mmCIF file of N, CA and C in Angstrom:
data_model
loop_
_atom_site.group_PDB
_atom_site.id
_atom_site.type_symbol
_atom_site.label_atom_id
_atom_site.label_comp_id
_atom_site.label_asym_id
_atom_site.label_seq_id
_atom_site.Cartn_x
_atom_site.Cartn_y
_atom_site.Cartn_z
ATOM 1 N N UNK A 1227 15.485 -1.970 7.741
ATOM 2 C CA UNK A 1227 14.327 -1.177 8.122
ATOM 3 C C UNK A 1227 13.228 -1.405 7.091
ATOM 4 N N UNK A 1228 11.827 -1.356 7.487
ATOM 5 C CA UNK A 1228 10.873 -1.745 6.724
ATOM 6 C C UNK A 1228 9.988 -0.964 6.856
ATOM 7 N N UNK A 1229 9.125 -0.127 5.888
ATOM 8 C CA UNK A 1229 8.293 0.862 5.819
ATOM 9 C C UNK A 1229 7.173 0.010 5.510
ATOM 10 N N UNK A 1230 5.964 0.580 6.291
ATOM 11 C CA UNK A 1230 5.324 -0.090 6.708
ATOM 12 C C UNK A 1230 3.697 1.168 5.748
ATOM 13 N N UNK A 1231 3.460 0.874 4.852
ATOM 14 C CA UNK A 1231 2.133 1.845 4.676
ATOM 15 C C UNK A 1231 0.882 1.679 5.411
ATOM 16 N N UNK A 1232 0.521 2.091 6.554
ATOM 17 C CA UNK A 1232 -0.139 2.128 7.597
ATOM 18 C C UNK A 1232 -1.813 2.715 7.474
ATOM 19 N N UNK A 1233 -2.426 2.106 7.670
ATOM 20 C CA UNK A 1233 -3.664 3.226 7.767
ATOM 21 C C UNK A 1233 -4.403 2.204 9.759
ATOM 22 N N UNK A 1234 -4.345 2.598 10.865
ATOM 23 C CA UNK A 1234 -4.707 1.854 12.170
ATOM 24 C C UNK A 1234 -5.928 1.768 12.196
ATOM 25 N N UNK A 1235 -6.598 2.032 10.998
ATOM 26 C CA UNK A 1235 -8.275 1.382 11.870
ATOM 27 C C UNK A 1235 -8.734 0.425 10.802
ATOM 28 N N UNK A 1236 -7.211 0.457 9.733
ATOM 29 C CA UNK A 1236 -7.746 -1.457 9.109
ATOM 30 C C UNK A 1236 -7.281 -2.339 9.825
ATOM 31 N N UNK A 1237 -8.008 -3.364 9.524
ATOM 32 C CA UNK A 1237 -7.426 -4.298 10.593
ATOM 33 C C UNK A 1237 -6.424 -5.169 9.891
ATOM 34 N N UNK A 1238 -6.511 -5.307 8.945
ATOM 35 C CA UNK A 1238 -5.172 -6.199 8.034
ATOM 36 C C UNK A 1238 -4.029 -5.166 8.366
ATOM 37 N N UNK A 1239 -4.164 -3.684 8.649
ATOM 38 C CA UNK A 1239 -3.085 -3.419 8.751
ATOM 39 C C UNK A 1239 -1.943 -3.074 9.862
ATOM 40 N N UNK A 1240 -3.289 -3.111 10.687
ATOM 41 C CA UNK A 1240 -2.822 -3.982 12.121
ATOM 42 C C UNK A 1240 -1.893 -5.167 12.406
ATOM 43 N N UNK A 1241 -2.713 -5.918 12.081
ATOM 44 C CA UNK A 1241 -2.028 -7.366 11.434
ATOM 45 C C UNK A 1241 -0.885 -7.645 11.455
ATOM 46 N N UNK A 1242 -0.723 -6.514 10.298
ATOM 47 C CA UNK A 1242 0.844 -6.418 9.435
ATOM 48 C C UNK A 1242 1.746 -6.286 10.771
ATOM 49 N N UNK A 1243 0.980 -4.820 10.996
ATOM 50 C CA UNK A 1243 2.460 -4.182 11.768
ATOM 51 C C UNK A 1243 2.345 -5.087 13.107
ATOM 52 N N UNK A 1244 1.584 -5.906 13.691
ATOM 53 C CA UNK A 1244 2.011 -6.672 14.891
ATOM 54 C C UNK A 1244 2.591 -7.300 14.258
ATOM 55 N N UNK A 1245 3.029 -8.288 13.187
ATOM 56 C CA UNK A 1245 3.508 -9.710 12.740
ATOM 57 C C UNK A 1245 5.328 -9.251 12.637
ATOM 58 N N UNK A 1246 5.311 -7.912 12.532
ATOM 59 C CA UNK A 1246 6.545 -7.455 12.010
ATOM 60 C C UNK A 1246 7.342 -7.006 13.794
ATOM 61 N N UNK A 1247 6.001 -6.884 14.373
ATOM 62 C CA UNK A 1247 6.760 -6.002 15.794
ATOM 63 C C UNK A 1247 7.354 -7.339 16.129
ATOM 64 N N UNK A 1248 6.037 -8.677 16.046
ATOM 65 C CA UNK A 1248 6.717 -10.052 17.064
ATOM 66 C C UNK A 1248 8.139 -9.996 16.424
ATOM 67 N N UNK A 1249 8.162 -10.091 15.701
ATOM 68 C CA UNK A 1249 9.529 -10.647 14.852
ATOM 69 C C UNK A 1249 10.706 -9.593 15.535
ATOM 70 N N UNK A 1250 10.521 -9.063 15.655
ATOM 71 C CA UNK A 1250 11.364 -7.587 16.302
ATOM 72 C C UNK A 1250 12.387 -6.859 15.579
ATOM 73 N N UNK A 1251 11.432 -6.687 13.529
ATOM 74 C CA UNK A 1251 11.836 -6.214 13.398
ATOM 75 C C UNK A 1251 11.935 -4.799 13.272
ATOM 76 N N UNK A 1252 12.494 -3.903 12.566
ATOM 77 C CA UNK A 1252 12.512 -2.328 12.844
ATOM 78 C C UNK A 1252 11.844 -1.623 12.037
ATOM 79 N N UNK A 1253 10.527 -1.447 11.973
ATOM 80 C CA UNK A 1253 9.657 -0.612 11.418
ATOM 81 C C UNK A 1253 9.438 1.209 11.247
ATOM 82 N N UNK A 1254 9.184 1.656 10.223
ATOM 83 C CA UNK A 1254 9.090 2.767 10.088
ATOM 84 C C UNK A 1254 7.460 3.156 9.704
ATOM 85 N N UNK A 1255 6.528 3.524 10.690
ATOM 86 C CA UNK A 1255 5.476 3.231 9.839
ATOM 87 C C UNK A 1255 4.676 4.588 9.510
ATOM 88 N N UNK A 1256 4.635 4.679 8.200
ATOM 89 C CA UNK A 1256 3.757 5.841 7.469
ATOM 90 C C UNK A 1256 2.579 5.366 6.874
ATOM 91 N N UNK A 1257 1.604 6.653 8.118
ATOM 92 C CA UNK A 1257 0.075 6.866 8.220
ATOM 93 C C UNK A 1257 -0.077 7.770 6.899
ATOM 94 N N UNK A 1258 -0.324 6.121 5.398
ATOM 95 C CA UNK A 1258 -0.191 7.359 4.282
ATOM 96 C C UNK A 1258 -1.421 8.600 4.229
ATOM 97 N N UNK A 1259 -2.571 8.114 4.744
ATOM 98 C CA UNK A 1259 -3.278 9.025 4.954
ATOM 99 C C UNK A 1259 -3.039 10.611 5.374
ATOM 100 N N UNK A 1260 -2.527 10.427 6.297
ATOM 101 C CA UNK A 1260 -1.730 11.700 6.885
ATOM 102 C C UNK A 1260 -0.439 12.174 6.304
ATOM 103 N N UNK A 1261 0.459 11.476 5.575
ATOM 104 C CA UNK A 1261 1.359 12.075 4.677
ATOM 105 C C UNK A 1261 0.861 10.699 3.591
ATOM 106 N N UNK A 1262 0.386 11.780 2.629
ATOM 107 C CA UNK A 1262 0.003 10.563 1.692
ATOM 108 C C UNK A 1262 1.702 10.991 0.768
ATOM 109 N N UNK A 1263 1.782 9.960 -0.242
ATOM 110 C CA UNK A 1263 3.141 9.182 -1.105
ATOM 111 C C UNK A 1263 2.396 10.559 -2.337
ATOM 112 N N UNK A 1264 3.413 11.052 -3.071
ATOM 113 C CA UNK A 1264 3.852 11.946 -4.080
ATOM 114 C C UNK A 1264 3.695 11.002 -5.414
ATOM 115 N N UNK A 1265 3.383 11.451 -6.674
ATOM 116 C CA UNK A 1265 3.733 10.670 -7.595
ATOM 117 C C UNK A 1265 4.874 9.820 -7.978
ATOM 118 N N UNK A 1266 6.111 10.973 -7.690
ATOM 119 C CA UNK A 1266 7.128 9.904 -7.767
ATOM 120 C C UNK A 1266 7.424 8.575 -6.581
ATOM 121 N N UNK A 1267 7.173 9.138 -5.326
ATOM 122 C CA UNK A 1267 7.112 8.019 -4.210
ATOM 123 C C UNK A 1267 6.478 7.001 -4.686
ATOM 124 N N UNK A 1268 5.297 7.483 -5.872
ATOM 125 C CA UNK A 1268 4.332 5.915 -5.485
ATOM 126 C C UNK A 1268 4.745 5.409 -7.131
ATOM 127 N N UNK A 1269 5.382 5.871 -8.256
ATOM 128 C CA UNK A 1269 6.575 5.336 -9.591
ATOM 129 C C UNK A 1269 7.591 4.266 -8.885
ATOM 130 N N UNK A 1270 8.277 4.971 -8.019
ATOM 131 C CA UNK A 1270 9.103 4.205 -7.095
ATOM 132 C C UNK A 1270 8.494 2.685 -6.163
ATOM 133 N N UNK A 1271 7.574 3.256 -5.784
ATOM 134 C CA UNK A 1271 6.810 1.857 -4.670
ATOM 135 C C UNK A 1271 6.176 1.241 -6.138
ATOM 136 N N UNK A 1272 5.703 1.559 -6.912
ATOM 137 C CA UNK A 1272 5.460 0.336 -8.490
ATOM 138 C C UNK A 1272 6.471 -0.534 -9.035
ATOM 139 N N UNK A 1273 7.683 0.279 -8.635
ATOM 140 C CA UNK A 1273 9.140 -0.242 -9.290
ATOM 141 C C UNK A 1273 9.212 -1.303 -8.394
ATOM 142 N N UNK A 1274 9.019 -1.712 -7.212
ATOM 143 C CA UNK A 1274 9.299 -2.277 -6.058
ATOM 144 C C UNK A 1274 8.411 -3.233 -5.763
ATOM 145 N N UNK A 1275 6.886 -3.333 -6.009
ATOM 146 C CA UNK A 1275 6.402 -4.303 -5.942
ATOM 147 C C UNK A 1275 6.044 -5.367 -6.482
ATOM 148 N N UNK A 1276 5.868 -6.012 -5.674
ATOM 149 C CA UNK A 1276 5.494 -7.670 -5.999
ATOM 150 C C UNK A 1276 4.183 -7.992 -7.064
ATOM 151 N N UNK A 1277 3.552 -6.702 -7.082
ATOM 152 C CA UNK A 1277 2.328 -6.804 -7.764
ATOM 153 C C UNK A 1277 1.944 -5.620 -9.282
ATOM 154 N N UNK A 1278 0.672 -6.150 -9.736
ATOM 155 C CA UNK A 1278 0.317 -5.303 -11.032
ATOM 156 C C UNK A 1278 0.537 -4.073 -10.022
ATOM 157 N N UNK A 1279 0.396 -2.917 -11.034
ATOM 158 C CA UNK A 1279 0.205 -1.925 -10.507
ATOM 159 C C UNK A 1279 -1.447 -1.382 -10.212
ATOM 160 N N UNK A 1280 -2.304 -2.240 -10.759
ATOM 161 C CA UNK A 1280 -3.804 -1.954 -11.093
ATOM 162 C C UNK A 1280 -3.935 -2.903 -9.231
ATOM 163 N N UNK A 1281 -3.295 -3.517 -8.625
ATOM 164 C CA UNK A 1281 -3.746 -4.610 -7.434
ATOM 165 C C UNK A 1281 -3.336 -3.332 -5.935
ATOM 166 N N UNK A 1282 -2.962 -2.006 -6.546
ATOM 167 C CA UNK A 1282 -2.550 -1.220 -5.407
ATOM 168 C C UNK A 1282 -3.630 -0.302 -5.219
ATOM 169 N N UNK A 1283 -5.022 -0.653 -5.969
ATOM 170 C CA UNK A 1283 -6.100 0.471 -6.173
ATOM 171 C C UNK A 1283 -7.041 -0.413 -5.104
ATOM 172 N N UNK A 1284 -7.707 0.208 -4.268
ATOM 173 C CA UNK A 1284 -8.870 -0.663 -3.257
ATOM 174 C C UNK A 1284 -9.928 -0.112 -4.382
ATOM 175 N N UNK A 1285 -10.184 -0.815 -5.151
ATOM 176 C CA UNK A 1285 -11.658 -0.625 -6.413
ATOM 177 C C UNK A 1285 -13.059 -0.637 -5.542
ATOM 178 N N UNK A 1286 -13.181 -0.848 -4.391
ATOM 179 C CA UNK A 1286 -14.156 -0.624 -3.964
ATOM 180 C C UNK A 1286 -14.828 0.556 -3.311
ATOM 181 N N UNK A 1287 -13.539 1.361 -2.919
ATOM 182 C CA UNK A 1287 -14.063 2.463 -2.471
ATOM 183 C C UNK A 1287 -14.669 3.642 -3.530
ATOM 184 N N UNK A 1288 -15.453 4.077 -2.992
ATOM 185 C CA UNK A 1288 -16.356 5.194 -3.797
ATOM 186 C C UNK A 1288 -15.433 6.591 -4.658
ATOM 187 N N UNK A 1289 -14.366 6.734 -4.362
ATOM 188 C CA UNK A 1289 -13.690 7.435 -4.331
ATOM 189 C C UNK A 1289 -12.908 6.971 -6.229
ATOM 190 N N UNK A 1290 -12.810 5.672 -5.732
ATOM 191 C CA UNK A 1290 -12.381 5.112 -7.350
ATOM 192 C C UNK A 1290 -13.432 4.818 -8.377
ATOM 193 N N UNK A 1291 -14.326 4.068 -8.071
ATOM 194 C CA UNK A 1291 -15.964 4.094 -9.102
ATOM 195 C C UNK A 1291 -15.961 5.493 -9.517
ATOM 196 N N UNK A 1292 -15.924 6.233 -8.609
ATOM 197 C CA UNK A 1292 -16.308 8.302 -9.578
ATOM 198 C C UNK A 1292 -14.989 8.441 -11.245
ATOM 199 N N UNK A 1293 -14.079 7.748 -10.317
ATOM 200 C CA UNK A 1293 -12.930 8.504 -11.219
ATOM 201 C C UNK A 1293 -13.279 7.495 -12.609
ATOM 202 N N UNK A 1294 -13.783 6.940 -12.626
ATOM 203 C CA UNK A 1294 -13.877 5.516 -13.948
ATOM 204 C C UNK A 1294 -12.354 5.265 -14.464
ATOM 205 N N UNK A 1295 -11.281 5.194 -14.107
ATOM 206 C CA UNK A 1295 -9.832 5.337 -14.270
ATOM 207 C C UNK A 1295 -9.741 3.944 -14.628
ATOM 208 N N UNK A 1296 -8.762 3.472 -15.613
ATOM 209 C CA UNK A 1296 -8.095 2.600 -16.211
ATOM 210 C C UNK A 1296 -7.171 1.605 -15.112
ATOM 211 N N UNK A 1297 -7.731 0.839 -14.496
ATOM 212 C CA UNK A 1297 -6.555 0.173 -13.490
ATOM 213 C C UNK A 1297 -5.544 -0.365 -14.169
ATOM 214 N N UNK A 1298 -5.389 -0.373 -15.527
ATOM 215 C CA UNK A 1298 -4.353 -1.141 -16.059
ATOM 216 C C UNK A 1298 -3.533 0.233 -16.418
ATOM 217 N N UNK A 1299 -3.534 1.185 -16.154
ATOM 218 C CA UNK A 1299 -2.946 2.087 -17.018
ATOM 219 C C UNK A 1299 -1.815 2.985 -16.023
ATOM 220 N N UNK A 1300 -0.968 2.558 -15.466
ATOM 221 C CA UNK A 1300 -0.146 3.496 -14.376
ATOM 222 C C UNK A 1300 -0.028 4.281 -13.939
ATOM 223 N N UNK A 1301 -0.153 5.636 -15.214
ATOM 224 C CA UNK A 1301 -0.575 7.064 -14.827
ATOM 225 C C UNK A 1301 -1.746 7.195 -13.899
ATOM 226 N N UNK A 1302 -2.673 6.467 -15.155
ATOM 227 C CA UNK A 1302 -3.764 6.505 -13.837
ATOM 228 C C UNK A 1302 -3.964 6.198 -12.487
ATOM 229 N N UNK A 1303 -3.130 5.487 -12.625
ATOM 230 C CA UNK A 1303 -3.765 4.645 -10.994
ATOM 231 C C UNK A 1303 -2.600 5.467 -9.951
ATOM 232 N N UNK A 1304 -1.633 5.881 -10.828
ATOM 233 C CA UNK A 1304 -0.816 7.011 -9.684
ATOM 234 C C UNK A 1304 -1.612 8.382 -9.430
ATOM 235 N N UNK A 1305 -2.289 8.809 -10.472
ATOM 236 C CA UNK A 1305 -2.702 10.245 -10.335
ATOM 237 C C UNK A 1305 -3.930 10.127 -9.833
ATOM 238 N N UNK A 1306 -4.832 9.080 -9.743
ATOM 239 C CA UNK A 1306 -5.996 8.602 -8.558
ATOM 240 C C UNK A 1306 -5.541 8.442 -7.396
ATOM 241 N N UNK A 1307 -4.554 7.505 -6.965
ATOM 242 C CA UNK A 1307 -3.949 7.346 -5.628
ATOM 243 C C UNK A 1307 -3.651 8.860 -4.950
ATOM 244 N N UNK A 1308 -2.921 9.758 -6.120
ATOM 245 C CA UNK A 1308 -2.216 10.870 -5.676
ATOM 246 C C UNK A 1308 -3.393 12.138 -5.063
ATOM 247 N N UNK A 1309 -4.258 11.724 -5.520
ATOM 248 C CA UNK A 1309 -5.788 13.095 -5.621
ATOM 249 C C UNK A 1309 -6.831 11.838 -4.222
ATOM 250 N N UNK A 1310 -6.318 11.088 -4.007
ATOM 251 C CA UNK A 1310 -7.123 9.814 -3.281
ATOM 252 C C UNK A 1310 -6.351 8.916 -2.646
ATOM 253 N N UNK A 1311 -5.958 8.979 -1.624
ATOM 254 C CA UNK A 1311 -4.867 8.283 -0.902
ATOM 255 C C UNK A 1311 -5.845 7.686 -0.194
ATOM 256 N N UNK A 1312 -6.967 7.386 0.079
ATOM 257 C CA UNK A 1312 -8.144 6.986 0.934
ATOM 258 C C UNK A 1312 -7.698 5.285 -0.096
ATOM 259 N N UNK A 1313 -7.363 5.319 -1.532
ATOM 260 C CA UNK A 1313 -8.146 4.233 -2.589
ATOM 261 C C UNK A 1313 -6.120 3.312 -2.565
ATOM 262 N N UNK A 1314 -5.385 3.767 -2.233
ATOM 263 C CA UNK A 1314 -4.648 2.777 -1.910
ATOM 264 C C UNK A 1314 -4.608 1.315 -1.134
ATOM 265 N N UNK A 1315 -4.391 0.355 -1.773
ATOM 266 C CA UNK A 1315 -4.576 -0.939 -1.132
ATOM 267 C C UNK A 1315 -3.614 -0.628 0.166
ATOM 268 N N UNK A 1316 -3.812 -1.292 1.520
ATOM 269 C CA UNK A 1316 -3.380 -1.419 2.603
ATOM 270 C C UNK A 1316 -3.440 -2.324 2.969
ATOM 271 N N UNK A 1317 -2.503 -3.485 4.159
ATOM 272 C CA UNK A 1317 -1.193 -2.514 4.292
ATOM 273 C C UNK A 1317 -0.114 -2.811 3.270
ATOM 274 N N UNK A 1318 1.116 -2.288 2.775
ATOM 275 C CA UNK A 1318 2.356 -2.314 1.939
ATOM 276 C C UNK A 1318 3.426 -2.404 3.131
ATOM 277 N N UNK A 1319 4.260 -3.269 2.627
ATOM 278 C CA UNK A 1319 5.365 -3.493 3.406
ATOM 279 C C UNK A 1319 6.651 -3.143 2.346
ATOM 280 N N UNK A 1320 7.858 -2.037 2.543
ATOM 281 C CA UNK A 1320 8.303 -2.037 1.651
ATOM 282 C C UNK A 1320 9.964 -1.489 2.307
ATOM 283 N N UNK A 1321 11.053 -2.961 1.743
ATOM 284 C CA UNK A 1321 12.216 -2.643 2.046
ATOM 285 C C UNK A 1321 13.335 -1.751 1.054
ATOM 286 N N UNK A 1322 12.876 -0.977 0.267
ATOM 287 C CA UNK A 1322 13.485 -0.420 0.078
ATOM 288 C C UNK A 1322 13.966 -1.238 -1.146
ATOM 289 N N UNK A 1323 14.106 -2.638 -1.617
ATOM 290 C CA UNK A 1323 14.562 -3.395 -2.921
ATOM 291 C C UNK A 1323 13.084 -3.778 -3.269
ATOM 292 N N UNK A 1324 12.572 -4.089 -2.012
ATOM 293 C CA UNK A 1324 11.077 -4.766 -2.734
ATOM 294 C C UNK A 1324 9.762 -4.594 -1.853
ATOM 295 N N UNK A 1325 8.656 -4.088 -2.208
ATOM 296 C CA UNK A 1325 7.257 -3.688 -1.564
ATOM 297 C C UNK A 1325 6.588 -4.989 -1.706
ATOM 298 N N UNK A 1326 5.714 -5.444 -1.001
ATOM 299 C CA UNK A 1326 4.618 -6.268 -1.057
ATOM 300 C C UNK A 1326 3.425 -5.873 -0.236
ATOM 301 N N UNK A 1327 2.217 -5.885 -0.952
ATOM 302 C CA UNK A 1327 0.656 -5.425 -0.123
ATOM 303 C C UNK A 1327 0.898 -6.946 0.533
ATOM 304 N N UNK A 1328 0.355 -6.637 1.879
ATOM 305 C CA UNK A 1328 -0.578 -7.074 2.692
ATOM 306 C C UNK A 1328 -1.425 -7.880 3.037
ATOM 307 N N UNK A 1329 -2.036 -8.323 1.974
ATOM 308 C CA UNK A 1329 -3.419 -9.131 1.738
ATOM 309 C C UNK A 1329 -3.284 -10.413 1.431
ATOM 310 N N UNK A 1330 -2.861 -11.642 2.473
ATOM 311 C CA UNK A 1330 -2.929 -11.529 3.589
ATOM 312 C C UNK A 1330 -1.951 -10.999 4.108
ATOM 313 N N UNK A 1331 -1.910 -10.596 5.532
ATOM 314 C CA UNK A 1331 -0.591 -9.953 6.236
ATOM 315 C C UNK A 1331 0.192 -10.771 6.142
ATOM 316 N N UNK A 1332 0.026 -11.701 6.038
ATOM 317 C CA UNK A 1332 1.358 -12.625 6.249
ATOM 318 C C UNK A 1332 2.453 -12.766 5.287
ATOM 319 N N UNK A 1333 1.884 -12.320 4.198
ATOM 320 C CA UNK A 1333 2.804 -12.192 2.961
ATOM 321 C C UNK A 1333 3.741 -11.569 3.019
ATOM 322 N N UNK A 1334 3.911 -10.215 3.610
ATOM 323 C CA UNK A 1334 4.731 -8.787 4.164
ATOM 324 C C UNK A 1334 5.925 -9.559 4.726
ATOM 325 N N UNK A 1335 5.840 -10.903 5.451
ATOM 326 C CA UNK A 1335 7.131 -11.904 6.041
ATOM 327 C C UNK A 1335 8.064 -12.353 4.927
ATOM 328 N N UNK A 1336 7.659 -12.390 3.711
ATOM 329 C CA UNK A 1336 8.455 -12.423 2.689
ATOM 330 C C UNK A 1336 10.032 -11.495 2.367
ATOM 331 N N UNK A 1337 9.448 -10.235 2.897
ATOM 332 C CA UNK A 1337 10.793 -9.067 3.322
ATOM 333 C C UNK A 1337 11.494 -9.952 4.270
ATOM 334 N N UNK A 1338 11.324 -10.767 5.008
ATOM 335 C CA UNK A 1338 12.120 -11.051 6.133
ATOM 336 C C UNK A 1338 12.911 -12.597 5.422
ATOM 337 N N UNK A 1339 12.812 -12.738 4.148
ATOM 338 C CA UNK A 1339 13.789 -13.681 3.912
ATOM 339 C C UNK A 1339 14.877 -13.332 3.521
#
């Protein structure tokens, strides 16, 4: 099963979750927006990914420029995500041994080796 961090009106994260449906595999997908990830959920999804932890912040949204937060610094970028679930990179594909963002979708096929 593959958890799928979802937001439907990106389109990469669209993407994702069609590339995963063709394949047929079994998706679980959380609209983090609507249940956004807890501090420890998102300690855990850091433990798990493929990436810095500073590459899970979308730095462009307005929401992160206010906070002037340290992308290199973990706390931070959990306790921004946690107060700002809008500033999470999308989409995350994550089996449970290992998460990978999205960008491109196609990367997320990596779970499927």
């Amino acid at each position: 099963m593959i958890t799928l961090l979802h937001n439907p009106r990106c389109s990469k994260s669209r993407q994702a979750l069609a590339l995963l449906e063709e394949r047929g595999v079994a998706v679980q997908v959380r609209r983090y927006l609507d249940d956004p990830l807890d501090g420890a959920e998102l300690r855990a999804l850091m433990a798990r990914v493929t990436a810095e932890p500073r590459e899970l912040v979308r730095t462009g949204e307005a929401e992160w420029k206010a906070l002037e937060a340290d992308r290199d610094d973990s706390e931070q970028v959990i306790e921004a995500i946690v107060a700002h679930p809008k500033i999470l990179q999308r989409p995350i594909a994550d089996d449970g041994q290992r998460a990978i963002i999205g960008r491109p979708p196609e990367d997320i096929l990596a779970l499927l080796d």
